[in-house]
mmCIF file of C-alpha atoms in Angstrom:
data_model
loop_
_atom_site.group_PDB
_atom_site.id
_atom_site.type_symbol
_atom_site.label_atom_id
_atom_site.label_comp_id
_atom_site.label_asym_id
_atom_site.label_seq_id
_atom_site.Cartn_x
_atom_site.Cartn_y
_atom_site.Cartn_z
ATOM 1 C CA MET A 26 14.745 -2.294 16.796
ATOM 2 C CA ARG A 27 18.235 -2.636 15.297
ATOM 3 C CA ALA A 28 21.167 -0.421 16.205
ATOM 4 C CA LEU A 29 21.466 2.892 14.410
ATOM 5 C CA PRO A 30 24.222 3.918 11.994
ATOM 6 C CA ARG A 31 26.897 5.999 13.691
ATOM 7 C CA LYS A 32 26.787 8.629 10.957
ATOM 8 C CA ALA A 33 24.907 9.054 7.708
ATOM 9 C CA ALA A 34 25.506 11.173 4.636
ATOM 10 C CA CYS A 35 22.655 12.532 2.541
ATOM 11 C CA ILE A 36 23.535 13.632 -0.971
ATOM 12 C CA GLY A 37 20.759 15.886 -2.181
ATOM 13 C CA GLY A 38 18.478 17.973 0.028
ATOM 14 C CA GLY A 39 15.314 18.232 -2.055
ATOM 15 C CA VAL A 40 11.904 16.909 -1.019
ATOM 16 C CA ILE A 41 13.064 13.304 -0.607
ATOM 17 C CA GLY A 42 16.579 14.094 0.581
ATOM 18 C CA ALA A 43 15.276 16.486 3.231
ATOM 19 C CA GLY A 44 12.829 13.820 4.371
ATOM 20 C CA TRP A 45 15.686 11.353 4.836
ATOM 21 C CA ILE A 46 17.671 13.957 6.758
ATOM 22 C CA ALA A 47 14.726 14.606 9.068
ATOM 23 C CA ARG A 48 14.084 10.904 9.748
ATOM 24 C CA LEU A 49 17.732 10.215 10.501
ATOM 25 C CA VAL A 50 18.288 13.305 12.651
ATOM 26 C CA LEU A 51 15.109 12.767 14.682
ATOM 27 C CA ASN A 52 16.314 9.231 15.377
ATOM 28 C CA GLY A 53 19.505 10.652 16.869
ATOM 29 C CA VAL A 54 21.779 10.068 13.864
ATOM 30 C CA ASP A 55 24.345 12.708 12.900
ATOM 31 C CA VAL A 56 23.989 13.556 9.207
ATOM 32 C CA ASN A 57 26.436 15.121 6.780
ATOM 33 C CA VAL A 58 24.653 16.880 3.928
ATOM 34 C CA PHE A 59 25.930 17.854 0.511
ATOM 35 C CA ASP A 60 23.743 19.786 -1.913
ATOM 36 C CA PRO A 61 25.125 22.536 -4.201
ATOM 37 C CA ASP A 62 21.804 24.414 -4.076
ATOM 38 C CA PRO A 63 22.458 27.649 -2.104
ATOM 39 C CA GLN A 64 18.926 27.351 -0.692
ATOM 40 C CA ALA A 65 19.453 23.800 0.575
ATOM 41 C CA SER A 66 19.808 24.674 4.263
ATOM 42 C CA ARG A 67 16.633 26.783 4.190
ATOM 43 C CA LYS A 68 14.627 24.067 2.451
ATOM 44 C CA VAL A 69 15.898 21.344 4.766
ATOM 45 C CA GLY A 70 15.223 23.571 7.768
ATOM 46 C CA GLU A 71 11.603 24.060 6.754
ATOM 47 C CA VAL A 72 11.092 20.323 6.306
ATOM 48 C CA MET A 73 12.788 19.702 9.663
ATOM 49 C CA ALA A 74 10.378 22.126 11.366
ATOM 50 C CA ASN A 75 7.367 20.177 10.094
ATOM 51 C CA ALA A 76 9.008 16.853 10.906
ATOM 52 C CA GLU A 77 9.746 17.928 14.480
ATOM 53 C CA LYS A 78 6.110 18.888 15.019
ATOM 54 C CA ALA A 79 4.955 15.570 13.585
ATOM 55 C CA TYR A 80 7.364 13.549 15.737
ATOM 56 C CA LYS A 81 6.268 15.347 18.906
ATOM 57 C CA ARG A 82 2.678 14.363 18.128
ATOM 58 C CA LEU A 83 3.807 10.857 17.286
ATOM 59 C CA ALA A 84 5.893 10.315 20.406
ATOM 60 C CA GLY A 85 3.350 11.766 22.847
ATOM 61 C CA ASP A 86 4.368 11.397 26.466
ATOM 62 C CA GLY A 87 7.124 8.924 25.600
ATOM 63 C CA GLY A 88 9.417 11.663 24.369
ATOM 64 C CA LEU A 89 12.131 11.568 21.730
ATOM 65 C CA PRO A 90 15.849 10.795 21.802
ATOM 66 C CA ALA A 91 18.325 13.636 21.528
ATOM 67 C CA PRO A 92 18.399 14.672 17.851
ATOM 68 C CA GLY A 93 21.415 14.137 15.672
ATOM 69 C CA LYS A 94 23.491 16.967 14.266
ATOM 70 C CA ILE A 95 23.265 18.263 10.699
ATOM 71 C CA THR A 96 26.552 19.292 9.107
ATOM 72 C CA TYR A 97 26.501 20.981 5.696
ATOM 73 C CA CYS A 98 29.617 19.991 3.778
ATOM 74 C CA ASN A 99 31.390 21.888 1.008
ATOM 75 C CA SER A 100 32.036 18.766 -1.040
ATOM 76 C CA LEU A 101 30.580 15.344 -1.587
ATOM 77 C CA GLN A 102 33.906 13.843 -0.568
ATOM 78 C CA ASP A 103 33.764 15.526 2.838
ATOM 79 C CA ALA A 104 30.168 14.392 3.349
ATOM 80 C CA VAL A 105 30.724 10.674 2.772
ATOM 81 C CA ARG A 106 34.242 10.079 4.090
ATOM 82 C CA ASP A 107 33.132 8.818 7.539
ATOM 83 C CA ALA A 108 29.534 7.701 6.898
ATOM 84 C CA ASP A 109 28.151 4.251 7.702
ATOM 85 C CA LEU A 110 25.191 4.900 5.405
ATOM 86 C CA VAL A 111 25.069 7.108 2.313
ATOM 87 C CA GLN A 112 21.642 8.046 0.968
ATOM 88 C CA GLU A 113 21.712 9.461 -2.554
ATOM 89 C CA SER A 114 18.665 11.551 -3.553
ATOM 90 C CA VAL A 115 19.680 13.484 -6.666
ATOM 91 C CA PRO A 116 17.346 14.077 -9.673
ATOM 92 C CA GLU A 117 16.266 11.125 -11.806
ATOM 93 C CA ARG A 118 18.832 11.395 -14.607
ATOM 94 C CA MET A 119 21.057 8.417 -15.255
ATOM 95 C CA ASP A 120 24.021 10.566 -16.256
ATOM 96 C CA LEU A 121 23.785 12.481 -12.980
ATOM 97 C CA LYS A 122 23.283 9.289 -10.967
ATOM 98 C CA HIS A 123 26.407 7.825 -12.584
ATOM 99 C CA LYS A 124 28.483 10.884 -11.807
ATOM 100 C CA VAL A 125 27.347 11.121 -8.180
ATOM 101 C CA LEU A 126 27.475 7.391 -7.411
ATOM 102 C CA ALA A 127 30.960 7.046 -8.875
ATOM 103 C CA GLU A 128 32.148 9.880 -6.631
ATOM 104 C CA ILE A 129 30.425 8.427 -3.571
ATOM 105 C CA ASP A 130 31.969 5.037 -4.330
ATOM 106 C CA ALA A 131 35.426 6.575 -4.600
ATOM 107 C CA HIS A 132 35.327 8.332 -1.229
ATOM 108 C CA ALA A 133 32.967 6.467 1.129
ATOM 109 C CA PRO A 134 34.469 3.804 3.444
ATOM 110 C CA SER A 135 34.663 0.426 1.745
ATOM 111 C CA GLU A 136 32.006 -1.222 3.952
ATOM 112 C CA THR A 137 29.494 1.637 3.734
ATOM 113 C CA VAL A 138 26.106 0.747 2.268
ATOM 114 C CA ILE A 139 24.995 3.151 -0.457
ATOM 115 C CA GLY A 140 21.248 3.581 -0.892
ATOM 116 C CA SER A 141 19.694 5.337 -3.883
ATOM 117 C CA SER A 142 16.286 6.975 -3.478
ATOM 118 C CA THR A 143 15.480 6.508 -7.169
ATOM 119 C CA SER A 144 11.805 5.898 -7.824
ATOM 120 C CA GLY A 145 12.297 3.779 -10.912
ATOM 121 C CA LEU A 146 15.843 3.487 -12.311
ATOM 122 C CA LEU A 147 17.402 0.038 -12.301
ATOM 123 C CA PRO A 148 20.190 -0.526 -9.774
ATOM 124 C CA SER A 149 22.125 -2.677 -12.250
ATOM 125 C CA GLU A 150 22.413 0.290 -14.583
ATOM 126 C CA MET A 151 23.305 2.709 -11.799
ATOM 127 C CA GLN A 152 26.028 0.499 -10.321
ATOM 128 C CA SER A 153 27.756 -0.064 -13.668
ATOM 129 C CA VAL A 154 30.155 2.863 -13.039
ATOM 130 C CA MET A 155 31.122 1.804 -9.513
ATOM 131 C CA ALA A 156 34.360 0.117 -8.504
ATOM 132 C CA ARG A 157 32.506 -1.559 -5.606
ATOM 133 C CA PRO A 158 29.026 -2.117 -7.061
ATOM 134 C CA GLU A 159 28.224 -4.838 -4.547
ATOM 135 C CA ARG A 160 27.269 -2.264 -1.886
ATOM 136 C CA LEU A 161 24.638 -0.340 -3.864
ATOM 137 C CA VAL A 162 20.956 -0.885 -3.216
ATOM 138 C CA VAL A 163 17.880 1.023 -4.230
ATOM 139 C CA ALA A 164 16.210 2.289 -1.065
ATOM 140 C CA HIS A 165 13.022 3.829 -2.418
ATOM 141 C CA PRO A 166 10.947 5.666 0.217
ATOM 142 C CA TYR A 167 7.579 7.422 0.090
ATOM 143 C CA ASN A 168 6.915 11.067 0.829
ATOM 144 C CA PRO A 169 7.016 12.216 3.612
ATOM 145 C CA VAL A 170 10.031 10.021 4.259
ATOM 146 C CA TYR A 171 10.139 10.948 7.943
ATOM 147 C CA LEU A 172 6.615 9.574 8.535
ATOM 148 C CA LEU A 173 5.721 6.889 5.973
ATOM 149 C CA PRO A 174 7.484 3.685 7.020
ATOM 150 C CA LEU A 175 7.840 1.803 3.735
ATOM 151 C CA VAL A 176 11.167 1.560 1.937
ATOM 152 C CA GLU A 177 11.518 -0.696 -1.108
ATOM 153 C CA ILE A 178 14.967 -2.324 -1.192
ATOM 154 C CA VAL A 179 16.140 -3.532 -4.598
ATOM 155 C CA GLY A 180 19.470 -5.076 -5.424
ATOM 156 C CA GLY A 181 21.138 -5.031 -8.839
ATOM 157 C CA ARG A 182 22.955 -7.827 -10.613
ATOM 158 C CA GLN A 183 26.178 -7.035 -8.733
ATOM 159 C CA THR A 184 24.654 -6.230 -5.335
ATOM 160 C CA ALA A 185 25.844 -8.515 -2.536
ATOM 161 C CA ALA A 186 23.239 -10.298 -0.426
ATOM 162 C CA SER A 187 25.088 -9.005 2.644
ATOM 163 C CA ALA A 188 24.524 -5.413 1.496
ATOM 164 C CA VAL A 189 20.794 -6.044 1.147
ATOM 165 C CA ALA A 190 20.735 -7.601 4.630
ATOM 166 C CA ARG A 191 22.636 -4.678 6.149
ATOM 167 C CA ALA A 192 20.367 -2.192 4.420
ATOM 168 C CA GLU A 193 17.294 -3.988 5.732
ATOM 169 C CA LYS A 194 18.578 -3.808 9.322
ATOM 170 C CA THR A 195 19.721 -0.206 9.001
ATOM 171 C CA TYR A 196 16.410 1.130 7.684
ATOM 172 C CA ALA A 197 14.480 -0.906 10.250
ATOM 173 C CA SER A 198 16.539 0.788 12.984
ATOM 174 C CA ILE A 199 15.013 4.169 12.073
ATOM 175 C CA GLY A 200 11.424 2.924 12.258
ATOM 176 C CA MET A 201 10.931 1.883 8.644
ATOM 177 C CA LYS A 202 9.286 -1.170 7.103
ATOM 178 C CA PRO A 203 11.805 -2.525 4.576
ATOM 179 C CA VAL A 204 10.344 -4.696 1.816
ATOM 180 C CA ILE A 205 12.899 -6.493 -0.349
ATOM 181 C CA ILE A 206 11.778 -6.603 -3.981
ATOM 182 C CA ARG A 207 12.529 -10.086 -5.291
ATOM 183 C CA LYS A 208 13.366 -9.180 -8.895
ATOM 184 C CA GLU A 209 14.790 -6.011 -10.392
ATOM 185 C CA ILE A 210 12.128 -4.177 -12.410
ATOM 186 C CA GLU A 211 11.626 -0.571 -13.521
ATOM 187 C CA ALA A 212 9.624 1.496 -10.986
ATOM 188 C CA PHE A 213 9.691 -1.475 -8.583
ATOM 189 C CA VAL A 214 6.259 -2.316 -7.078
ATOM 190 C CA GLY A 215 4.730 0.728 -5.415
ATOM 191 C CA ASP A 216 5.294 3.151 -8.270
ATOM 192 C CA ARG A 217 3.996 0.671 -10.832
ATOM 193 C CA LEU A 218 0.726 0.532 -8.887
ATOM 194 C CA LEU A 219 0.630 4.302 -8.532
ATOM 195 C CA GLU A 220 1.325 4.757 -12.240
ATOM 196 C CA ALA A 221 -1.701 2.619 -13.123
ATOM 197 C CA VAL A 222 -3.958 4.773 -10.919
ATOM 198 C CA TRP A 223 -2.380 7.978 -12.278
ATOM 199 C CA ARG A 224 -2.989 6.979 -15.905
ATOM 200 C CA GLU A 225 -6.655 6.211 -15.265
ATOM 201 C CA ALA A 226 -7.050 9.445 -13.284
ATOM 202 C CA LEU A 227 -5.718 11.491 -16.196
ATOM 203 C CA TRP A 228 -8.389 10.037 -18.471
ATOM 204 C CA LEU A 229 -11.181 10.679 -15.960
ATOM 205 C CA ILE A 230 -10.177 14.330 -15.638
ATOM 206 C CA ARG A 231 -9.524 14.863 -19.334
ATOM 207 C CA ASP A 232 -12.892 13.357 -20.298
ATOM 208 C CA GLY A 233 -14.764 15.513 -17.771
ATOM 209 C CA ILE A 234 -16.004 12.583 -15.689
ATOM 210 C CA CYS A 235 -14.927 14.322 -12.482
ATOM 211 C CA THR A 236 -12.653 17.094 -11.217
ATOM 212 C CA VAL A 237 -9.397 16.582 -9.366
ATOM 213 C CA GLU A 238 -11.116 17.436 -6.075
ATOM 214 C CA GLU A 239 -13.934 14.968 -6.680
ATOM 215 C CA LEU A 240 -11.460 12.245 -7.585
ATOM 216 C CA ASP A 241 -9.446 12.939 -4.418
ATOM 217 C CA ASP A 242 -12.644 12.788 -2.350
ATOM 218 C CA ILE A 243 -13.550 9.424 -3.870
ATOM 219 C CA MET A 244 -10.152 8.060 -2.857
ATOM 220 C CA ARG A 245 -9.854 9.551 0.614
ATOM 221 C CA TYR A 246 -13.391 8.785 1.755
ATOM 222 C CA SER A 247 -13.447 5.163 0.609
ATOM 223 C CA PHE A 248 -10.738 2.720 -0.387
ATOM 224 C CA GLY A 249 -7.973 5.070 0.719
ATOM 225 C CA LEU A 250 -9.027 4.478 4.312
ATOM 226 C CA ARG A 251 -9.246 0.740 3.707
ATOM 227 C CA TRP A 252 -5.782 0.627 2.177
ATOM 228 C CA ALA A 253 -4.376 2.584 5.132
ATOM 229 C CA GLN A 254 -4.967 -0.412 7.380
ATOM 230 C CA MET A 255 -5.087 -3.388 4.996
ATOM 231 C CA GLY A 256 -3.604 -3.944 1.586
ATOM 232 C CA LEU A 257 -5.389 -4.641 -1.685
ATOM 233 C CA PHE A 258 -5.619 -8.418 -1.375
ATOM 234 C CA GLN A 259 -6.602 -8.565 2.278
ATOM 235 C CA VAL A 260 -9.400 -6.052 1.627
ATOM 236 C CA TYR A 261 -10.644 -8.090 -1.333
ATOM 237 C CA ARG A 262 -10.492 -11.297 0.686
ATOM 238 C CA ILE A 263 -12.975 -9.724 3.100
ATOM 239 C CA ALA A 264 -15.134 -8.686 0.133
ATOM 240 C CA GLY A 265 -15.443 -12.371 -0.697
ATOM 241 C CA GLY A 266 -17.310 -12.982 2.556
ATOM 242 C CA GLU A 267 -17.095 -16.295 4.343
ATOM 243 C CA ALA A 268 -16.024 -17.993 1.127
ATOM 244 C CA GLY A 269 -12.929 -15.777 1.043
ATOM 245 C CA MET A 270 -10.641 -14.844 -1.842
ATOM 246 C CA ARG A 271 -11.643 -17.705 -4.109
ATOM 247 C CA HIS A 272 -15.248 -16.502 -4.087
ATOM 248 C CA PHE A 273 -14.161 -12.908 -4.685
ATOM 249 C CA MET A 274 -12.051 -13.942 -7.677
ATOM 250 C CA ALA A 275 -14.906 -15.987 -9.155
ATOM 251 C CA GLN A 276 -17.376 -13.152 -8.641
ATOM 252 C CA PHE A 277 -15.306 -10.236 -9.914
ATOM 253 C CA GLY A 278 -12.796 -11.931 -12.207
ATOM 254 C CA PRO A 279 -15.004 -11.502 -15.305
ATOM 255 C CA ALA A 280 -14.791 -7.717 -14.810
ATOM 256 C CA LEU A 281 -11.235 -7.925 -16.143
ATOM 257 C CA GLN A 282 -12.790 -8.396 -19.585
ATOM 258 C CA TRP A 283 -15.019 -5.344 -19.281
ATOM 259 C CA PRO A 284 -13.970 -1.884 -20.556
ATOM 260 C CA TRP A 285 -13.772 -0.370 -17.073
ATOM 261 C CA SER A 286 -10.362 1.224 -17.444
ATOM 262 C CA LYS A 287 -8.045 2.628 -20.080
ATOM 263 C CA LEU A 288 -4.821 1.314 -18.619
ATOM 264 C CA THR A 289 -3.676 0.086 -22.018
ATOM 265 C CA ASP A 290 -4.156 3.564 -23.443
ATOM 266 C CA VAL A 291 -2.774 6.931 -22.355
ATOM 267 C CA PRO A 292 -4.185 10.423 -23.045
ATOM 268 C CA GLU A 293 -1.929 12.814 -24.910
ATOM 269 C CA PHE A 294 0.074 14.646 -22.270
ATOM 270 C CA ASN A 295 -0.270 18.099 -23.818
ATOM 271 C CA ASP A 296 -0.481 21.685 -22.537
ATOM 272 C CA GLU A 297 -4.285 21.552 -22.565
ATOM 273 C CA LEU A 298 -4.391 18.598 -20.181
ATOM 274 C CA VAL A 299 -1.719 20.117 -17.950
ATOM 275 C CA ASP A 300 -3.601 23.440 -17.790
ATOM 276 C CA LEU A 301 -6.888 21.696 -17.010
ATOM 277 C CA ILE A 302 -5.462 19.697 -14.133
ATOM 278 C CA ALA A 303 -3.289 22.530 -12.792
ATOM 279 C CA SER A 304 -6.198 24.996 -12.741
ATOM 280 C CA GLN A 305 -8.470 22.537 -10.969
ATOM 281 C CA SER A 306 -5.737 21.754 -8.476
ATOM 282 C CA ASP A 307 -5.259 25.477 -7.801
ATOM 283 C CA ALA A 308 -8.982 25.875 -7.176
ATOM 284 C CA GLN A 309 -8.861 22.946 -4.793
ATOM 285 C CA SER A 310 -5.781 23.820 -2.761
ATOM 286 C CA ASP A 311 -4.279 27.253 -3.337
ATOM 287 C CA LYS A 312 -5.799 28.562 -0.102
ATOM 288 C CA TRP A 313 -2.972 26.697 1.681
ATOM 289 C CA SER A 314 0.766 27.031 1.205
ATOM 290 C CA ILE A 315 2.793 23.912 0.444
ATOM 291 C CA ARG A 316 4.193 23.940 3.987
ATOM 292 C CA GLU A 317 0.677 24.235 5.419
ATOM 293 C CA LEU A 318 -0.468 21.313 3.293
ATOM 294 C CA GLU A 319 2.547 19.294 4.456
ATOM 295 C CA SER A 320 1.718 20.072 8.076
ATOM 296 C CA ILE A 321 -1.950 19.114 7.573
ATOM 297 C CA ARG A 322 -0.855 15.904 5.850
ATOM 298 C CA ASP A 323 1.502 15.044 8.697
ATOM 299 C CA GLU A 324 -1.169 15.668 11.325
ATOM 300 C CA ASN A 325 -3.563 13.413 9.413
ATOM 301 C CA LEU A 326 -0.994 10.645 9.021
ATOM 302 C CA THR A 327 0.015 10.645 12.685
ATOM 303 C CA ALA A 328 -3.656 10.580 13.664
ATOM 304 C CA ILE A 329 -4.333 7.604 11.361
ATOM 305 C CA MET A 330 -1.323 5.724 12.682
ATOM 306 C CA ASP A 331 -2.272 6.527 16.268
ATOM 307 C CA ALA A 332 -5.780 5.232 15.600
ATOM 308 C CA LEU A 333 -4.388 2.046 14.055
ATOM 309 C CA GLY A 334 -2.063 1.729 17.055
ATOM 310 C CA ALA A 335 -5.055 1.782 19.417
ATOM 311 C CA ALA A 336 -6.811 -1.017 17.527
ATOM 312 C CA ARG A 337 -7.320 -4.480 19.039
ATOM 313 C CA GLY A 338 -7.117 -3.239 22.603
ATOM 314 C CA GLY A 339 -3.866 -1.363 22.015
ATOM 315 C CA GLU A 340 -2.087 -4.245 20.312
ATOM 316 C CA GLY A 341 -2.322 -2.311 17.078
ATOM 317 C CA TRP A 342 -2.886 -3.256 13.465
ATOM 318 C CA GLY A 343 -0.628 -2.954 10.408
ATOM 319 C CA ALA A 344 1.275 0.323 10.398
ATOM 320 C CA GLY A 345 -0.194 1.047 13.852
ATOM 321 C CA ALA A 346 1.379 -2.055 15.390
ATOM 322 C CA LEU A 347 4.733 -1.125 13.864
ATOM 323 C CA MET A 348 4.334 2.430 15.150
ATOM 324 C CA ASN A 349 3.622 1.184 18.695
ATOM 325 C CA GLU A 350 6.901 -0.734 18.627
ATOM 326 C CA TYR A 351 8.718 2.281 17.204
ATOM 327 C CA LYS A 352 7.266 4.702 19.804
ATOM 328 C CA ALA A 353 8.336 2.368 22.606
ATOM 329 C CA HIS A 354 11.825 2.303 21.086
ATOM 330 C CA LEU A 355 11.936 6.114 20.930
ATOM 331 C CA ALA A 356 10.804 6.359 24.554
ATOM 332 C CA VAL A 357 13.570 4.005 25.721
ATOM 333 C CA ARG A 358 16.173 6.009 23.872
ATOM 334 C CA ALA A 359 14.719 9.317 25.081
ATOM 335 C CA ALA A 360 15.180 8.135 28.662
ATOM 336 C CA LYS A 361 18.892 7.434 28.138
ATOM 337 C CA PRO A 362 21.452 10.172 28.791
ATOM 338 C CA GLU A 363 22.924 11.578 25.583
ATOM 339 C CA GLY A 364 25.938 9.579 24.457
ATOM 340 C CA SER A 365 24.985 6.431 26.387
ATOM 341 C CA GLU A 366 24.187 4.374 23.282
ATOM 342 C CA ASP A 367 25.637 0.877 23.568
ATOM 343 C CA ASP A 368 28.282 1.035 20.884
ATOM 344 C CA ALA A 369 28.954 -2.669 21.281
ATOM 345 C CA ALA A 370 25.485 -3.349 19.859
ATOM 346 C CA ARG A 371 25.944 -1.091 16.865
ATOM 347 C CA PRO A 372 26.951 -2.531 13.477
ATOM 348 C CA GLY A 373 30.584 -1.733 12.831
ATOM 349 C CA PRO A 374 32.220 -1.219 9.462
ATOM 350 C CA GLN A 375 34.270 -4.435 9.684
ATOM 351 C CA ALA A 376 31.485 -6.989 9.352
ATOM 352 C CA ASP A 377 27.857 -7.306 8.423
ATOM 353 C CA PRO A 378 25.530 -7.700 11.432
ATOM 354 C CA ALA A 379 24.126 -11.165 11.908
#
């Protein structure tokens, strides 16, 4: 694992921002937080409580390092002035992103990497208002940020390669799996895939083919489990048998011409469709509070990752192998006295780490 940032700043404490705060703090990083919402500390505190429970299950007997400190700041300027990493997680409005990123850029140290949690806005457009646009990257995580390892890193036209490299090392140091997206594109990779599934799901519900609960069951009892341990193409390679992917493509390629999906068409997103889906979702899940559902989700995810970590005689597979490495890293740090981190190994603000 790479060395941690000395201090981070999180701008925005909503669902994603709070997840970033939890991941950083539970890795021993001090975090400055700025969010004008008067309920921000309560919301972050509730997410932290679930994250702490999840991390205790995740770490097991290995233990956890001493947590970082959360400091709520009265201004954005105060939050970012001494941060090595700034994570921006404000709502998805370009005008708001411009305002916030320009202010971060004006007050954060010159070598600080700025990561935006945007789920689809282009970094080139976001960095257009910055005096030092070369240090902005998209760092798009998945909810819950404190458990799911993936972060998509996307540079804009003015982003420096050194900033992408530093971002990759920084996010890896807190147990994440950075994937650098090769070309800038709206919604990046993960959300484009999710959008395709979402569009088809809307049609299936609207047309009465299934309910939201039945659709969720179809996903979680079948290919959802496969995708948890192998990706789309590796799963399909296996489906091709001994002849592999080439056989699979030859066998199922013609299906691309069949009317199996409506991905080129979209149902009208009207009140009727919203009411239908919302009422079915209530029937499915309103017996649990959102926090209870989050806790159940976290327990399930840690169990899946633990199971994947035990695969292949304990060597692990996919996210499980990464989690084994991460748990060993947490255990080593947990065994160190607080404050004994080797500062010489940490990336300083003067130069990018090799």
